[in-house]
PDB file of C-alpha atoms in Angstrom:
ATOM      1  CA  MET A   1      79.308  -0.044 106.213  1.00  0.00           C
ATOM      2  CA  SER A   2      76.952   1.157 108.788  1.00  0.00           C
ATOM      3  CA  SER A   3      73.671  -0.233 108.771  1.00  0.00           C
ATOM      4  CA  GLU A   4      72.004   3.071 107.788  1.00  0.00           C
ATOM      5  CA  ALA A   5      74.609   3.796 105.016  1.00  0.00           C
ATOM      6  CA  SER A   6      73.649   0.295 103.502  1.00  0.00           C
ATOM      7  CA  LYS A   7      70.020   1.194 103.133  1.00  0.00           C
ATOM      8  CA  ASN A   8      70.970   3.823 100.939  1.00  0.00           C
ATOM      9  CA  THR A   9      73.200   1.802  98.658  1.00  0.00           C
ATOM     10  CA  PRO A  10      71.897   1.071  94.861  1.00  0.00           C
ATOM     11  CA  SER A  11      71.728  -2.565  95.989  1.00  0.00           C
ATOM     12  CA  SER A  12      68.957  -2.040  98.490  1.00  0.00           C
ATOM     13  CA  GLN A  13      66.599  -0.214  95.706  1.00  0.00           C
ATOM     14  CA  PRO A  14      64.428  -2.178  93.547  1.00  0.00           C
ATOM     15  CA  LYS A  15      65.751  -3.940  90.236  1.00  0.00           C
ATOM     16  CA  VAL A  16      65.293  -1.599  87.154  1.00  0.00           C
ATOM     17  CA  GLY A  17      64.618  -4.590  84.844  1.00  0.00           C
ATOM     18  CA  ALA A  18      61.458  -5.961  87.381  1.00  0.00           C
ATOM     19  CA  LEU A  19      60.226  -2.521  87.556  1.00  0.00           C
ATOM     20  CA  ILE A  20      60.153  -1.969  83.925  1.00  0.00           C
ATOM     21  CA  ARG A  21      58.260  -5.607  83.721  1.00  0.00           C
ATOM     22  CA  ALA A  22      55.910  -4.900  86.354  1.00  0.00           C
ATOM     23  CA  ARG A  23      54.694  -1.383  84.692  1.00  0.00           C
ATOM     24  CA  ARG A  24      54.435  -2.959  81.271  1.00  0.00           C
ATOM     25  CA  ARG A  25      52.377  -5.982  82.690  1.00  0.00           C
ATOM     26  CA  GLN A  26      50.213  -2.936  84.384  1.00  0.00           C
ATOM     27  CA  LEU A  27      49.609  -1.144  81.161  1.00  0.00           C
ATOM     28  CA  SER A  28      48.785  -4.751  79.335  1.00  0.00           C
ATOM     29  CA  MET A  29      51.544  -4.306  77.104  1.00  0.00           C
ATOM     30  CA  THR A  30      53.388  -7.007  74.826  1.00  0.00           C
ATOM     31  CA  LEU A  31      57.479  -6.892  75.012  1.00  0.00           C
ATOM     32  CA  GLN A  32      57.333  -6.400  71.518  1.00  0.00           C
ATOM     33  CA  GLU A  33      54.954  -3.266  71.807  1.00  0.00           C
ATOM     34  CA  LEU A  34      57.129  -1.736  74.508  1.00  0.00           C
ATOM     35  CA  CYS A  35      60.032  -2.172  71.867  1.00  0.00           C
ATOM     36  CA  ASP A  36      58.091  -0.978  68.892  1.00  0.00           C
ATOM     37  CA  ALA A  37      57.356   2.155  71.392  1.00  0.00           C
ATOM     38  CA  ALA A  38      60.624   2.564  72.282  1.00  0.00           C
ATOM     39  CA  GLY A  39      62.780   1.984  69.411  1.00  0.00           C
ATOM     40  CA  ILE A  40      64.718  -0.844  71.066  1.00  0.00           C
ATOM     41  CA  SER A  41      64.793  -4.729  70.247  1.00  0.00           C
ATOM     42  CA  VAL A  42      63.113  -7.440  71.804  1.00  0.00           C
ATOM     43  CA  GLY A  43      66.077  -9.004  72.980  1.00  0.00           C
ATOM     44  CA  TYR A  44      67.454  -6.408  74.533  1.00  0.00           C
ATOM     45  CA  LEU A  45      64.734  -5.529  76.321  1.00  0.00           C
ATOM     46  CA  SER A  46      64.165  -8.925  77.486  1.00  0.00           C
ATOM     47  CA  GLN A  47      67.716  -8.978  78.828  1.00  0.00           C
ATOM     48  CA  VAL A  48      66.965  -5.397  80.693  1.00  0.00           C
ATOM     49  CA  GLU A  49      63.642  -6.951  82.295  1.00  0.00           C
ATOM     50  CA  ARG A  50      65.646  -9.927  83.581  1.00  0.00           C
ATOM     51  CA  ASP A  51      68.560  -7.656  84.782  1.00  0.00           C
ATOM     52  CA  HIS A  52      71.070  -9.302  82.492  1.00  0.00           C
ATOM     53  CA  ALA A  53      71.637  -5.862  81.268  1.00  0.00           C
ATOM     54  CA  THR A  54      71.561  -2.407  82.372  1.00  0.00           C
ATOM     55  CA  PRO A  55      69.976   0.473  80.009  1.00  0.00           C
ATOM     56  CA  SER A  56      72.044   3.509  79.771  1.00  0.00           C
ATOM     57  CA  LEU A  57      70.130   6.456  81.040  1.00  0.00           C
ATOM     58  CA  GLY A  58      68.741   7.716  77.256  1.00  0.00           C
ATOM     59  CA  THR A  59      67.234   4.280  76.944  1.00  0.00           C
ATOM     60  CA  LEU A  60      65.623   4.361  80.087  1.00  0.00           C
ATOM     61  CA  ALA A  61      64.304   7.392  79.059  1.00  0.00           C
ATOM     62  CA  GLN A  62      62.673   5.989  76.242  1.00  0.00           C
ATOM     63  CA  ILE A  63      61.154   3.079  77.893  1.00  0.00           C
ATOM     64  CA  ALA A  64      60.131   5.371  80.665  1.00  0.00           C
ATOM     65  CA  ARG A  65      58.098   7.406  77.835  1.00  0.00           C
ATOM     66  CA  SER A  66      56.605   4.697  76.369  1.00  0.00           C
ATOM     67  CA  LEU A  67      55.576   3.479  79.727  1.00  0.00           C
ATOM     68  CA  ASP A  68      54.207   7.050  80.444  1.00  0.00           C
ATOM     69  CA  VAL A  69      56.474   7.415  83.709  1.00  0.00           C
ATOM     70  CA  GLY A  70      59.437   9.557  84.436  1.00  0.00           C
ATOM     71  CA  VAL A  71      62.379   8.178  84.609  1.00  0.00           C
ATOM     72  CA  ASP A  72      62.694   8.680  88.154  1.00  0.00           C
ATOM     73  CA  TYR A  73      59.674   6.086  88.623  1.00  0.00           C
ATOM     74  CA  PHE A  74      62.668   3.674  88.346  1.00  0.00           C
ATOM     75  CA  ILE A  75      65.549   5.319  90.066  1.00  0.00           C
ATOM     76  CA  ALA A  76      63.988   7.188  92.769  1.00  0.00           C
ATOM     77  CA  THR A  77      64.159   5.407  96.494  1.00  0.00           C
ATOM     78  CA  PRO A  78      60.876   6.394  98.705  1.00  0.00           C
ATOM     79  CA  SER A  79      61.423   7.549 102.215  1.00  0.00           C
ATOM     80  CA  ALA A  80      59.157   6.341 104.939  1.00  0.00           C
ATOM     81  CA  GLU A  81      57.599   9.527 104.973  1.00  0.00           C
ATOM     82  CA  ASP A  82      56.450   9.166 101.649  1.00  0.00           C
ATOM     83  CA  GLY A  83      53.568   6.626 102.829  1.00  0.00           C
ATOM     84  CA  LEU A  84      53.024   8.591 106.083  1.00  0.00           C
ATOM     85  CA  THR A  85      49.419  10.081 106.318  1.00  0.00           C
ATOM     86  CA  ARG A  86      47.772  11.674 109.420  1.00  0.00           C
ATOM     87  CA  ALA A  87      44.200  11.463 110.602  1.00  0.00           C
ATOM     88  CA  ALA A  88      44.254  15.280 110.591  1.00  0.00           C
ATOM     89  CA  GLU A  89      46.226  16.049 107.689  1.00  0.00           C
ATOM     90  CA  ARG A  90      45.802  13.460 104.764  1.00  0.00           C
ATOM     91  CA  ASN A  91      44.504  14.709 101.506  1.00  0.00           C
ATOM     92  CA  ARG A  92      40.609  14.594 101.362  1.00  0.00           C
ATOM     93  CA  PHE A  93      38.586  14.986  97.871  1.00  0.00           C
ATOM     94  CA  SER A  94      35.480  14.471  96.245  1.00  0.00           C
ATOM     95  CA  VAL A  95      34.636  13.809  92.562  1.00  0.00           C
ATOM     96  CA  ASP A  96      32.816  16.403  91.050  1.00  0.00           C
ATOM     97  CA  GLY A  97      28.927  15.747  91.653  1.00  0.00           C
ATOM     98  CA  SER A  98      29.526  13.024  94.460  1.00  0.00           C
ATOM     99  CA  SER A  99      28.083  13.140  97.685  1.00  0.00           C
ATOM    100  CA  ILE A 100      31.388  10.940  99.074  1.00  0.00           C
ATOM    101  CA  VAL A 101      34.489  12.656 100.362  1.00  0.00           C
ATOM    102  CA  TYR A 102      37.631  10.551 100.035  1.00  0.00           C
ATOM    103  CA  GLU A 103      40.665  10.259 102.111  1.00  0.00           C
ATOM    104  CA  ARG A 104      43.984   9.184 100.166  1.00  0.00           C
ATOM    105  CA  ILE A 105      46.085   7.071 102.248  1.00  0.00           C
ATOM    106  CA  ALA A 106      48.223   5.203  99.644  1.00  0.00           C
ATOM    107  CA  ALA A 107      51.270   6.728  98.077  1.00  0.00           C
ATOM    108  CA  ASP A 108      52.899   6.662  94.979  1.00  0.00           C
ATOM    109  CA  PHE A 109      56.297   5.279  94.496  1.00  0.00           C
ATOM    110  CA  THR A 110      58.198   3.103  92.509  1.00  0.00           C
ATOM    111  CA  GLY A 111      56.662  -0.295  91.552  1.00  0.00           C
ATOM    112  CA  ASN A 112      53.650   0.132  94.219  1.00  0.00           C
ATOM    113  CA  VAL A 113      50.806  -1.645  93.112  1.00  0.00           C
ATOM    114  CA  LEU A 114      47.991  -0.773  95.822  1.00  0.00           C
ATOM    115  CA  SER A 115      45.394   2.155  96.236  1.00  0.00           C
ATOM    116  CA  SER A 116      43.779   2.955  99.364  1.00  0.00           C
ATOM    117  CA  PHE A 117      41.156   5.361 100.278  1.00  0.00           C
ATOM    118  CA  VAL A 118      38.973   5.598 103.547  1.00  0.00           C
ATOM    119  CA  LEU A 119      35.336   6.911 102.605  1.00  0.00           C
ATOM    120  CA  ASN A 120      32.370   8.489 104.475  1.00  0.00           C
ATOM    121  CA  VAL A 121      29.312   7.162 102.669  1.00  0.00           C
ATOM    122  CA  PRO A 122      26.062   9.389 103.396  1.00  0.00           C
ATOM    123  CA  PRO A 123      23.023   7.620 104.190  1.00  0.00           C
ATOM    124  CA  GLY A 124      20.848   6.591 101.246  1.00  0.00           C
ATOM    125  CA  TYR A 125      24.089   6.463  98.844  1.00  0.00           C
ATOM    126  CA  ARG A 126      24.162   3.640  96.134  1.00  0.00           C
ATOM    127  CA  SER A 127      27.035   2.882  93.844  1.00  0.00           C
ATOM    128  CA  GLU A 128      26.575   1.423  90.441  1.00  0.00           C
ATOM    129  CA  THR A 129      27.060  -2.191  89.655  1.00  0.00           C
ATOM    130  CA  VAL A 130      30.666  -2.916  88.049  1.00  0.00           C
ATOM    131  CA  SER A 131      33.361  -5.581  87.501  1.00  0.00           C
ATOM    132  CA  HIS A 132      37.110  -5.058  86.526  1.00  0.00           C
ATOM    133  CA  GLU A 133      40.361  -6.402  86.705  1.00  0.00           C
ATOM    134  CA  GLY A 134      42.088  -6.794  90.149  1.00  0.00           C
ATOM    135  CA  GLU A 135      41.173  -7.323  93.426  1.00  0.00           C
ATOM    136  CA  GLU A 136      39.340  -5.290  96.555  1.00  0.00           C
ATOM    137  CA  ILE A 137      39.348  -5.320 100.008  1.00  0.00           C
ATOM    138  CA  LEU A 138      36.958  -3.337 101.934  1.00  0.00           C
ATOM    139  CA  PHE A 139      36.515  -2.807 106.014  1.00  0.00           C
ATOM    140  CA  ILE A 140      34.074  -1.366 107.711  1.00  0.00           C
ATOM    141  CA  LEU A 141      35.348   1.510 110.034  1.00  0.00           C
ATOM    142  CA  GLU A 142      31.759   3.011 111.346  1.00  0.00           C
ATOM    143  CA  GLY A 143      28.430   2.268 110.700  1.00  0.00           C
ATOM    144  CA  SER A 144      27.290  -0.328 107.840  1.00  0.00           C
ATOM    145  CA  ILE A 145      27.528  -0.926 104.103  1.00  0.00           C
ATOM    146  CA  THR A 146      25.080  -3.365 102.199  1.00  0.00           C
ATOM    147  CA  GLN A 147      27.543  -5.096  99.831  1.00  0.00           C
ATOM    148  CA  ARG A 148      26.238  -6.895  96.738  1.00  0.00           C
ATOM    149  CA  LEU A 149      28.592  -9.653  95.015  1.00  0.00           C
ATOM    150  CA  GLU A 150      26.986 -11.453  91.877  1.00  0.00           C
ATOM    151  CA  ASP A 151      23.593 -12.633  93.521  1.00  0.00           C
ATOM    152  CA  GLU A 152      24.717 -12.536  96.849  1.00  0.00           C
ATOM    153  CA  GLU A 153      23.901  -9.480  99.438  1.00  0.00           C
ATOM    154  CA  MET A 154      25.478  -9.074 102.766  1.00  0.00           C
ATOM    155  CA  VAL A 155      25.300  -6.428 105.495  1.00  0.00           C
ATOM    156  CA  LEU A 156      28.838  -5.304 106.457  1.00  0.00           C
ATOM    157  CA  SER A 157      29.300  -3.854 110.001  1.00  0.00           C
ATOM    158  CA  ALA A 158      31.880  -1.980 112.126  1.00  0.00           C
ATOM    159  CA  GLY A 159      34.959  -4.519 111.766  1.00  0.00           C
ATOM    160  CA  ASP A 160      33.980  -6.760 109.264  1.00  0.00           C
ATOM    161  CA  SER A 161      35.910  -6.965 105.761  1.00  0.00           C
ATOM    162  CA  LEU A 162      35.465  -8.439 102.363  1.00  0.00           C
ATOM    163  CA  HIS A 163      38.110  -9.429  99.839  1.00  0.00           C
ATOM    164  CA  PHE A 164      36.766 -10.308  96.479  1.00  0.00           C
ATOM    165  CA  ARG A 165      38.083 -10.459  92.960  1.00  0.00           C
ATOM    166  CA  GLY A 166      36.957  -7.264  91.000  1.00  0.00           C
ATOM    167  CA  ASN A 167      36.042  -9.446  88.024  1.00  0.00           C
ATOM    168  CA  ARG A 168      32.726 -10.297  89.886  1.00  0.00           C
ATOM    169  CA  PRO A 169      29.781  -8.137  89.277  1.00  0.00           C
ATOM    170  CA  HIS A 170      29.381  -6.008  92.677  1.00  0.00           C
ATOM    171  CA  SER A 171      27.897  -2.785  93.942  1.00  0.00           C
ATOM    172  CA  TRP A 172      27.165  -1.267  97.372  1.00  0.00           C
ATOM    173  CA  SER A 173      24.971   0.895  99.612  1.00  0.00           C
ATOM    174  CA  ASN A 174      24.419   2.654 102.785  1.00  0.00           C
ATOM    175  CA  ASP A 175      20.733   1.711 103.485  1.00  0.00           C
ATOM    176  CA  THR A 176      20.929   3.358 106.961  1.00  0.00           C
ATOM    177  CA  GLN A 177      20.147   6.754 108.643  1.00  0.00           C
ATOM    178  CA  GLN A 178      23.761   7.067 109.683  1.00  0.00           C
ATOM    179  CA  PHE A 179      27.163   7.930 107.906  1.00  0.00           C
ATOM    180  CA  ALA A 180      29.055   5.146 107.265  1.00  0.00           C
ATOM    181  CA  ARG A 181      33.034   4.930 107.087  1.00  0.00           C
ATOM    182  CA  MET A 182      35.066   2.456 105.096  1.00  0.00           C
ATOM    183  CA  LEU A 183      38.671   1.604 104.222  1.00  0.00           C
ATOM    184  CA  TRP A 184      38.745   0.414 100.587  1.00  0.00           C
ATOM    185  CA  THR A 185      41.925  -1.190  98.926  1.00  0.00           C
ATOM    186  CA  GLY A 186      42.636  -2.554  95.852  1.00  0.00           C
ATOM    187  CA  THR A 187      44.813  -3.055  92.817  1.00  0.00           C
ATOM    188  CA  LEU A 188      42.695  -1.321  90.073  1.00  0.00           C
ATOM    189  CA  PRO A 189      45.304   0.201  87.618  1.00  0.00           C
ATOM    190  CA  MET A 190      42.988   3.225  87.133  1.00  0.00           C
ATOM    191  CA  PHE A 191      43.671   4.294  90.339  1.00  0.00           C
ATOM    192  CA  ARG A 192      47.669   3.992  90.254  1.00  0.00           C
ATOM    193  CA  SER A 193      48.220   7.653  88.836  1.00  0.00           C
ATOM    194  CA  ARG A 194      51.477   9.503  89.521  1.00  0.00           C
ATOM    195  CA  THR A 195      49.080  12.835  89.654  1.00  0.00           C
ATOM    196  CA  GLU A 196      45.828  14.119  90.489  1.00  0.00           C
ATOM    197  CA  HIS A 197      43.033  13.868  88.233  1.00  0.00           C
ATOM    198  CA  PRO A 198      41.562  17.159  87.542  1.00  0.00           C
ATOM    199  CA  ALA A 199      37.923  15.757  87.730  1.00  0.00           C
ATOM    200  CA  LEU A 200      38.864  15.389  91.549  1.00  0.00           C
ATOM    201  CA  ARG A 201      38.678  18.494  93.802  1.00  0.00           C
ATOM    202  CA  GLY A 202      40.373  19.229  97.358  1.00  0.00           C
ATOM    203  CA  SER A 203      38.498  19.379 100.251  1.00  0.00           C
ATOM    204  CA  ARG A 204      38.700  19.801 103.822  1.00  0.00           C
ATOM    205  CA  ALA A 205      35.301  18.869 104.279  1.00  0.00           C
ATOM    206  CA  GLU A 206      33.512  18.646 107.804  1.00  0.00           C
ATOM    207  CA  GLU A 207      34.495  15.847 110.000  1.00  0.00           C
ATOM    208  CA  LYS A 208      31.053  14.724 109.507  1.00  0.00           C
ATOM    209  CA  THR A 209      30.952  14.873 105.972  1.00  0.00           C
ATOM    210  CA  THR A 210      34.239  13.240 105.748  1.00  0.00           C
ATOM    211  CA  GLY A 211      34.394  10.022 103.793  1.00  0.00           C
ATOM    212  CA  THR A 212      36.461   8.431 101.188  1.00  0.00           C
ATOM    213  CA  LYS A 213      35.784   5.780  98.591  1.00  0.00           C
ATOM    214  CA  LYS A 214      36.163   5.748  94.894  1.00  0.00           C
ATOM    215  CA  GLU A 215      33.175   5.860  93.100  1.00  0.00           C
ATOM    216  CA  ARG A 216      33.331   2.856  90.605  1.00  0.00           C
ATOM    217  CA  LYS A 217      33.483   3.801  87.006  1.00  0.00           C
TER     218      LYS A 217
END
């Protein structure tokens, strides 16, 4: 079998059991809760998650519905193009009432756990203080951002980065007179959605107002 053909065989795809377990944990569901919702036994689901049993398509559909995803979440194989974004073509949007424009650079595919955006932050912008599950990585592309992490305050300039746990109270601001551009990557479940949120509106903003980051909720 050619190497190209072998890439498309089922053995190269993510295991269904591991994907079910990861999605369940992402939603903070117990085995019992998922079983109650899907109408299957705990013993059977445990075997499925350990890839000791393979569910029928009908049972997989019940599990998928209980996990708020489609069946394709467990069986679709993404192509390389699904994760490719071009600088001049990627989706840009803003949250109603926000002065920040976001560029989405992460993709939705089976089992993904990361969200990533580029943000252009206007002068004077200041976020609220939040804490949440997961992790965040900030990388400053242009300008500078003042980051507050619990009792610490630090100024991050172009080329600087910061990796921290989201459960530490944090906020950030652009205290300069220039736009700042920042790459944000995180593992927040609230950003892992297979559909765009209706509160987001598409925007082909001008380059100088093009920015991205999620307003923390």
